[in-house]
Coordinates of C-alpha atoms in Angstrom, one line a residue:
X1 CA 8.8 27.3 12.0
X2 CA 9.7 26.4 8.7
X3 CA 6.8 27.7 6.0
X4 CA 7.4 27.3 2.3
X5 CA 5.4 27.3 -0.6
X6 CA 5.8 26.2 -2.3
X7 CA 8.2 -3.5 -2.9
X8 CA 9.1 -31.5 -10.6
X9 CA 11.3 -30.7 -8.5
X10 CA 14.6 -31.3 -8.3
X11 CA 17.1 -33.3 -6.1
X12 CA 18.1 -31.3 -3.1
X13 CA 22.1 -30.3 -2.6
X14 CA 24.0 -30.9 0.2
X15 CA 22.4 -29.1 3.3
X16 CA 19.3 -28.5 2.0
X17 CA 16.6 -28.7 4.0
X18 CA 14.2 -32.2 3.2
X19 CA 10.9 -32.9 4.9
X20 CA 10.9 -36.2 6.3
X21 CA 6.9 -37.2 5.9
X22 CA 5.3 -40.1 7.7
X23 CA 2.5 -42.4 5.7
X24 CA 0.9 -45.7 6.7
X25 CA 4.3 -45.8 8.9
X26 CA 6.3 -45.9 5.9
X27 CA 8.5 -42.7 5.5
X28 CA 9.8 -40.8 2.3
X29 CA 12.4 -37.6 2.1
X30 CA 11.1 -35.0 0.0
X31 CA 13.0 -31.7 -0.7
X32 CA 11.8 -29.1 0.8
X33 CA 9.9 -26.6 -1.5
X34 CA 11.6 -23.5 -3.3
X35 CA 9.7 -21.4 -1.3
X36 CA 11.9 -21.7 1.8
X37 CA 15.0 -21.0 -0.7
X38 CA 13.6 -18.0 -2.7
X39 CA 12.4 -16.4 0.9
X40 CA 15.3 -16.7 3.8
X41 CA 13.6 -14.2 5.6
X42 CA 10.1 -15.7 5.5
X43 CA 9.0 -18.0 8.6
X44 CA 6.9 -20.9 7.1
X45 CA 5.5 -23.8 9.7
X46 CA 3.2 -26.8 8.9
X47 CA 0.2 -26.9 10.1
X48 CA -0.4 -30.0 11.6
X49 CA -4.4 -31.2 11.4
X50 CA -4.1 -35.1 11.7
X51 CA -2.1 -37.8 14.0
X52 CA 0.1 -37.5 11.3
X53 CA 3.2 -35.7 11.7
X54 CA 6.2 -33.8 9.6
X55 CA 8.9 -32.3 10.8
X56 CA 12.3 -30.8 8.8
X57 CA 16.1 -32.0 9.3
X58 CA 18.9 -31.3 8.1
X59 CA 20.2 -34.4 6.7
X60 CA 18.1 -37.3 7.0
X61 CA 20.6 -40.7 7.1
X62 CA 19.1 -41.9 3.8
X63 CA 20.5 -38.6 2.1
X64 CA 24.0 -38.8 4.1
X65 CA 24.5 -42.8 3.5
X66 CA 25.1 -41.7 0.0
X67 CA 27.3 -39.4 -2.1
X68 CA 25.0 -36.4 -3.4
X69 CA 26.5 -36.7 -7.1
X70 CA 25.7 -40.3 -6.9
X71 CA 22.1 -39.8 -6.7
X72 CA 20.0 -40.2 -9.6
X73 CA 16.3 -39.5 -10.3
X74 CA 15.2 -42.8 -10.1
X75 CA 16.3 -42.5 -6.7
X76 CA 14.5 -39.7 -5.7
X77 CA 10.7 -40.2 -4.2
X78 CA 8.1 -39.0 -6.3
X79 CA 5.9 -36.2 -4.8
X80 CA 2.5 -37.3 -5.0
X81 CA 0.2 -34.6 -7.2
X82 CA -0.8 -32.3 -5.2
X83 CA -4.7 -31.4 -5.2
X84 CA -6.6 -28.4 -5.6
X85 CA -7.2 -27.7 -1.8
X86 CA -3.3 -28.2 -0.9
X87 CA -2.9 -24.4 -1.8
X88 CA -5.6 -22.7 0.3
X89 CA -4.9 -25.4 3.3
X90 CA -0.9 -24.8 2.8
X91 CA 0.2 -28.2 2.2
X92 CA -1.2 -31.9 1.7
X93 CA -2.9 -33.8 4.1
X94 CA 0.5 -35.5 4.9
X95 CA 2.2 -32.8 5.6
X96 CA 4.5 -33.9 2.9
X97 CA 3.9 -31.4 0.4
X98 CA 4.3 -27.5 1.7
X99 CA 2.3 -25.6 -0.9
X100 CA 2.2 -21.7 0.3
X101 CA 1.8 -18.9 -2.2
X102 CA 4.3 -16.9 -1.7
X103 CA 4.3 -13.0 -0.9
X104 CA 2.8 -10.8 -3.5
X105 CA 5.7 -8.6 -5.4
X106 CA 3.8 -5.4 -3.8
X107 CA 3.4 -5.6 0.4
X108 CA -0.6 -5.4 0.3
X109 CA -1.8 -2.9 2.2
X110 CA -4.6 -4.8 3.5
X111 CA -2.1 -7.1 5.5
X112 CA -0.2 -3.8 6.6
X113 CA -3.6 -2.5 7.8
X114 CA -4.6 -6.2 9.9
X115 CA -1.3 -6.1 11.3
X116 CA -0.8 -2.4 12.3
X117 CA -4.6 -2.6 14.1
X118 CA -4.1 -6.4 15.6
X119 CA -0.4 -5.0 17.1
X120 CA -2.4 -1.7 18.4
X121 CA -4.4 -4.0 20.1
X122 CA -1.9 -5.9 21.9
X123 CA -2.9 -9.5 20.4
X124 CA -0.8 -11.8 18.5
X125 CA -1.7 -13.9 15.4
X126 CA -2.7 -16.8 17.7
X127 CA -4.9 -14.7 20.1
X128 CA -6.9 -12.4 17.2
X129 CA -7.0 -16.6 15.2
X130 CA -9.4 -17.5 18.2
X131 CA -11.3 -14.3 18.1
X132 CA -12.2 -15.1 14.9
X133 CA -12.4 -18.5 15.2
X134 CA -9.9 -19.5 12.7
X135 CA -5.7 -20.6 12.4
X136 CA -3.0 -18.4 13.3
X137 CA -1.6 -19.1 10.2
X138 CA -4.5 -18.0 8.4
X139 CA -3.9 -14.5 9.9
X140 CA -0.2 -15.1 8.7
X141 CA -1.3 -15.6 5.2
X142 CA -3.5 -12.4 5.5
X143 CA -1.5 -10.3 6.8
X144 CA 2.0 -11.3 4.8
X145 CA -0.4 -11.3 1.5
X146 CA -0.9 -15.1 0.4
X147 CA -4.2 -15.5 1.2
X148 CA -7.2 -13.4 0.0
X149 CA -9.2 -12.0 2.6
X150 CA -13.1 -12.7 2.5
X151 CA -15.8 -10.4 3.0
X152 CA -16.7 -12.4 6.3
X153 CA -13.2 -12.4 7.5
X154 CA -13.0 -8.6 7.1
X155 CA -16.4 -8.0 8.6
X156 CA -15.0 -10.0 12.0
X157 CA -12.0 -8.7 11.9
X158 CA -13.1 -5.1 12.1
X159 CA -15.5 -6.0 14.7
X160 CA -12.6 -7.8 16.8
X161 CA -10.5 -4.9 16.1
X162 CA -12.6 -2.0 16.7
X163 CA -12.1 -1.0 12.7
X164 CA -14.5 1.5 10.9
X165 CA -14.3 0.0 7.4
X166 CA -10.8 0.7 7.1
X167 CA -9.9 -3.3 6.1
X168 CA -13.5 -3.1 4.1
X169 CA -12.9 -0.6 1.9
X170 CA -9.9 -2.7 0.2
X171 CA -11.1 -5.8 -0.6
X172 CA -11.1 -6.5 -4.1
X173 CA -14.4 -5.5 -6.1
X174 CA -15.7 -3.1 -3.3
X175 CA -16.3 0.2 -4.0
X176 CA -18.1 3.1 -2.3
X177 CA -20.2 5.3 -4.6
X178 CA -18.1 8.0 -5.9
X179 CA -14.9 6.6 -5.1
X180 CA -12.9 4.9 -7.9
X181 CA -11.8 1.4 -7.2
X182 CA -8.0 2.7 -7.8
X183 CA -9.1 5.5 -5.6
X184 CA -9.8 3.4 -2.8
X185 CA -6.1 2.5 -2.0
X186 CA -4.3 5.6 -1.5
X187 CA -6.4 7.3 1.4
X188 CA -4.9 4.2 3.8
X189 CA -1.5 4.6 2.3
X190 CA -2.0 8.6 3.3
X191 CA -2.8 7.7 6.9
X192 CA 0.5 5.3 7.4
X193 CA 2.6 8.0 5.8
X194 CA 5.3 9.8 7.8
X195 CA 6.5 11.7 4.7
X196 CA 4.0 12.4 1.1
X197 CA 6.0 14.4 -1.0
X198 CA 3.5 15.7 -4.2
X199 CA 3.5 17.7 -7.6
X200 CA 0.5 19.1 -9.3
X201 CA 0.8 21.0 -12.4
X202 CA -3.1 21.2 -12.8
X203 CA -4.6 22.0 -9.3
X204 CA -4.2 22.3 -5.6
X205 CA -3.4 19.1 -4.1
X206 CA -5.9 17.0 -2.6
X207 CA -5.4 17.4 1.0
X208 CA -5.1 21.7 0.7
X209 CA -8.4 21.5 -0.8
X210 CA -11.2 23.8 0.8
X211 CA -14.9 22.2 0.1
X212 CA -16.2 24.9 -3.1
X213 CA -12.9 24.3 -4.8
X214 CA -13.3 20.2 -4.6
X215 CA -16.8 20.9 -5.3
X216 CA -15.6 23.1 -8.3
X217 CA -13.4 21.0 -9.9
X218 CA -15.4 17.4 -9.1
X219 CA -18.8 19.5 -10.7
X220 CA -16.6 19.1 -14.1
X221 CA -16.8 15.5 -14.6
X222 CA -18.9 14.3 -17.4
X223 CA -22.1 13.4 -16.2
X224 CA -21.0 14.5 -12.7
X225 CA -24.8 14.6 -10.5
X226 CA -25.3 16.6 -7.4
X227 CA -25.5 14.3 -5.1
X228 CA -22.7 12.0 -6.8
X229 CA -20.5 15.8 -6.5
X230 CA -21.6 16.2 -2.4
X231 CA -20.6 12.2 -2.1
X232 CA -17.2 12.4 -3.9
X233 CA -16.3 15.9 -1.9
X234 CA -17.3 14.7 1.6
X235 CA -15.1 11.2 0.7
X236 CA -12.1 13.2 -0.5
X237 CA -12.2 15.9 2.0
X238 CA -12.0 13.6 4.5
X239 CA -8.2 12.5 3.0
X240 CA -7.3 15.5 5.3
X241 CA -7.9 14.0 8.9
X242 CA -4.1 12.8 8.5
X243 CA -3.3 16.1 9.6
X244 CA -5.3 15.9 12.6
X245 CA -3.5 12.7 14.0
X246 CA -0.6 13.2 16.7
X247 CA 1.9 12.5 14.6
X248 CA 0.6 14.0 11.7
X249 CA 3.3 13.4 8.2
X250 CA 5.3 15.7 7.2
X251 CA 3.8 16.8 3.7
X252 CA 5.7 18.8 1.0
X253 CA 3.5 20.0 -2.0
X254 CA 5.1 21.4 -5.2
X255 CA 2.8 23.7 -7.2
X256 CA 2.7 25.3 -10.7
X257 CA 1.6 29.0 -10.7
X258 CA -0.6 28.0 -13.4
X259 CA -2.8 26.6 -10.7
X260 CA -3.5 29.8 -8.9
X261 CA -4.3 31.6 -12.1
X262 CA -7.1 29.1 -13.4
X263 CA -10.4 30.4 -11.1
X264 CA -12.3 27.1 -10.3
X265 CA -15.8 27.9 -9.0
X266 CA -14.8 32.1 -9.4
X267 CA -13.1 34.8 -7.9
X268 CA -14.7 34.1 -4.3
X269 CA -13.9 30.1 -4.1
X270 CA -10.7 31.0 -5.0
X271 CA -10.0 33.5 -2.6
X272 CA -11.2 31.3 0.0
X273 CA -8.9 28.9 -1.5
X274 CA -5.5 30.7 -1.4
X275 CA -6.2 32.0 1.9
X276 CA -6.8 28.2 3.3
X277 CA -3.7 27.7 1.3
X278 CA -1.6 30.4 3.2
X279 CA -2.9 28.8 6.7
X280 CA -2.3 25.3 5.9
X281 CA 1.3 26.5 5.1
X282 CA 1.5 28.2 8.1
X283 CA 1.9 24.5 10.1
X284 CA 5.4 23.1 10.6
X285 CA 4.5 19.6 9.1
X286 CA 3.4 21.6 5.7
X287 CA 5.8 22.8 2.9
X288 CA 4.1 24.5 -0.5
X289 CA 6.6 25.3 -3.3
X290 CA 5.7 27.5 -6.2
X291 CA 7.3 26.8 -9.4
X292 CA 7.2 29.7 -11.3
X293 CA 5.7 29.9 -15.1
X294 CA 8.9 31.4 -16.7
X295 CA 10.6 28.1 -16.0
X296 CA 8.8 26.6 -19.0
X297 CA 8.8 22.9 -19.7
X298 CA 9.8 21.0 -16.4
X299 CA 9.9 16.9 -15.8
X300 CA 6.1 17.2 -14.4
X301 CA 3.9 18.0 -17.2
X302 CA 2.6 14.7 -17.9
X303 CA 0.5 14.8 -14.7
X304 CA 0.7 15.1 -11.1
X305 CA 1.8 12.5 -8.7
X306 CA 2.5 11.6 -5.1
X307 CA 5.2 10.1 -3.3
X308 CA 4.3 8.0 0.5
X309 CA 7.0 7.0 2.7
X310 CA 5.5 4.8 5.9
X311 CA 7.1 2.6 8.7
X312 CA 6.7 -1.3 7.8
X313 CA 5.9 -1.2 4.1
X314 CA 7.5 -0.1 1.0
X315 CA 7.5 3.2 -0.5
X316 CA 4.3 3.8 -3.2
X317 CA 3.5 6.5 -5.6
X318 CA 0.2 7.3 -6.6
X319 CA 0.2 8.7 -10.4
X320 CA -2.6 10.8 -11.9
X321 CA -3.9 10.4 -15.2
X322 CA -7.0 11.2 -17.5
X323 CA -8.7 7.6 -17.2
X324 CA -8.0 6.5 -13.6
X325 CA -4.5 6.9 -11.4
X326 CA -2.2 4.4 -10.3
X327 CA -0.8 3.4 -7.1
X328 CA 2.5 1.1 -7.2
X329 CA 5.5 0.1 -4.6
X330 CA 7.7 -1.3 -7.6
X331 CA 10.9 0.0 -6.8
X332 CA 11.8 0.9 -10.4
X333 CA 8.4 3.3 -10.7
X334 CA 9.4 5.1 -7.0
X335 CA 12.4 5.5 -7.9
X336 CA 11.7 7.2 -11.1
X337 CA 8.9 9.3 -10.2
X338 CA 11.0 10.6 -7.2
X339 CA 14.3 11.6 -9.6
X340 CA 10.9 13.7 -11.4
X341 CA 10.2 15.4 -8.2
X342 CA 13.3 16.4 -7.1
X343 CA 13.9 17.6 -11.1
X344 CA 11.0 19.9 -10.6
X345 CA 12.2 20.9 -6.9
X346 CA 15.0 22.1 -7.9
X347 CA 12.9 25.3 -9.8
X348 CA 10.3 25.7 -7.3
X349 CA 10.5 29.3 -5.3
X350 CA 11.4 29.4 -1.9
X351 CA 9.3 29.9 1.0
X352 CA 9.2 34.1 1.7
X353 CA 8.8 34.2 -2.3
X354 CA 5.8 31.9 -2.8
X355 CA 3.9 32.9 0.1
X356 CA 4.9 36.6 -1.4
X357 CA 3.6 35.6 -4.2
X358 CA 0.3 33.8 -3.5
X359 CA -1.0 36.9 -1.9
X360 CA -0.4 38.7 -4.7
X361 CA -3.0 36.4 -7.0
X362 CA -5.3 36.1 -3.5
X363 CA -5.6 40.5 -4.2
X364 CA -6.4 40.1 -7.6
X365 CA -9.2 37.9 -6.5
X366 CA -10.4 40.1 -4.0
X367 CA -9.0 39.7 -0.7
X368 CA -7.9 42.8 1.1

């Protein structure tokens, strides 16, 4: 057991695809859009909701009969202006026009979410689509991140799903009372995580809180009510069900010593709190590393952060800060909040001289 302390268009060229579109039994050839280009790996249909039909080729004869350099623009058809609905239908009425937004730069967690619980409960796009009494591809768009979810939709879907406001709590504009809106993110990146690496200069992390010290530090806010204090504790403290699961992630928490030396709440909350911090340690999934004061300046005084790995969508870091925190998936951000982590790893204390030297500030608090 392992304890330490411590994401107009143009002519098409030869072999691009064209979408060969059939009006008032006259047909036209019109490229294919750039979305199929831009995204190899991204599986786009047509839905087809009239007698009207479109399907793709290769090379339709009109577009081998003649030289591709030879063609000008005058020869190409004109796409007809597409309207305001083509977008949230995914093409024209024809067919001929394939308007999809494409994926969002950041995998939204939403979709993740849709698609983790719909594949937990063994139906497919086309079966949960009839539950809810909409389009496969509408549950495409969901989960892939084109298409806004609806209140509605999310209300269904939960039902068909067996959900506990899991999908609810990350629609846009919903918050619950005393949880941030940038807040409302993270908890559902926690619970797909297999790995959360974290630094915190300030206090103990999040999910090694015990109530009184949450309670402690949350009292602090300005303007902070009791009952707005009780609400944001029992919403945070239950972050720490991820260790519950079966599979529960591997989590590795880099501490200052500063933290153990500030007494939030007093010498008996923090007593409590450094003893729930030596038993939390004590699991094989948990790692807490001290680093030591004498270090000095280290890459991790700006603020604390957090670092989520999880099967079947990007990495994210969640960054604190005085205002609200942040959660991303852009590469460049993981990438260099991750180089910070390690920076600061490489000074923390290992595992028989943190938990050494945690007990030591528990005495001095009182514990025998």
């Amino acid at each position: 057991m392992l304890v330490q302390f411590g994401q107009g268009r143009a002519a098409p060229h030869v072999g691009e695809p064209v979408v060969r579109a059939h009006e008032g039994g006259t047909e036209r050839d019109v490229a294919a859009p750039s979305a199929f280009h831009d995204l190899p790996t991204w599986k786009s249909s047509v839905h087809h909701t009239t007698a009207r039909s479109a399907h793709t080729t290769r090379r339709p004869p009109l577009m081998r009969s003649v030289p591709h350099r030879a063609l000008s623009p005058a020869m190409m058809p004109r796409p007809r202006p597409a309207s305001s609905m083509d977008a949230v239908r995914g093409g024209s009425k024809h067919g001929a026009d394939v308007r999809v937004q494409p994926p969002s730069l950041e995998t939204p967690v939403y979709g993740v979410v849709l698609k983790n619980a719909r594949t937990a409960a063994g139906l497919s796009q086309v079966a949960l689509g009839n539950v809810l009494s909409c389009s496969e591809s509408l549950i495409g768009l969901v989960e892939r991140g084109q298409r806004k979810p609806t209140k509605s939709f999310t209300i269904a879907a939960e039902a068909a799903l067996g959900l506990n406001g899991e999908l609810f709590r990350l629609l846009p504009n919903t918050r619950v009372m005393s949880v941030p809106n940038w807040f409302s993110e993270w908890p559902t990146v926690e619970e797909n995580a297999h790995t959360i690496r974290t630094w915190q200069p300030l206090v103990i992390p999040g999910l090694l809180r015990t109530p009184r010290y949450a309670r402690a530090i949350l009292a602090a806010e300005p303007g902070a009510t009791e009952r707005w204090v009780e609400e944001a504790v029992e919403t945070r403290l239950r972050r720490q069900s991820v260790f519950e699961r079966d599979d529960p992630p591997m989590y590795w928490a880099l501490v200052d010593e500063c933290v153990l030396l500030r007494p939030f709440g007093g010498k008996e909350v923090m007593r409590e709190q450094l003893v729930h911090l030596l038993e939390m340690a004590e699991r094989p999934n948990i790692s807490v590393q001290l680093v030591p004061l004498e270090v000095g300046a280290t890459a991790g005084l700006l603020g604390g952060f957090a670092l989520a790995q999880s099967d079947g969508m990007p990495d994210r870091v969640y960054l604190d800060s005085a205002a609200h925190g942040t959660v991303s998936a852009r590469e460049e951000t993981v990438r260099q909040v991750s180089v910070r982590y390690d920076a600061i790893h490489k000074w923390a204390h290992p595992a028989h001289v943190s938990r050494r030297q945690v007990c030591e500030v528990a005495a001095g608090y009182g514990l025998q």
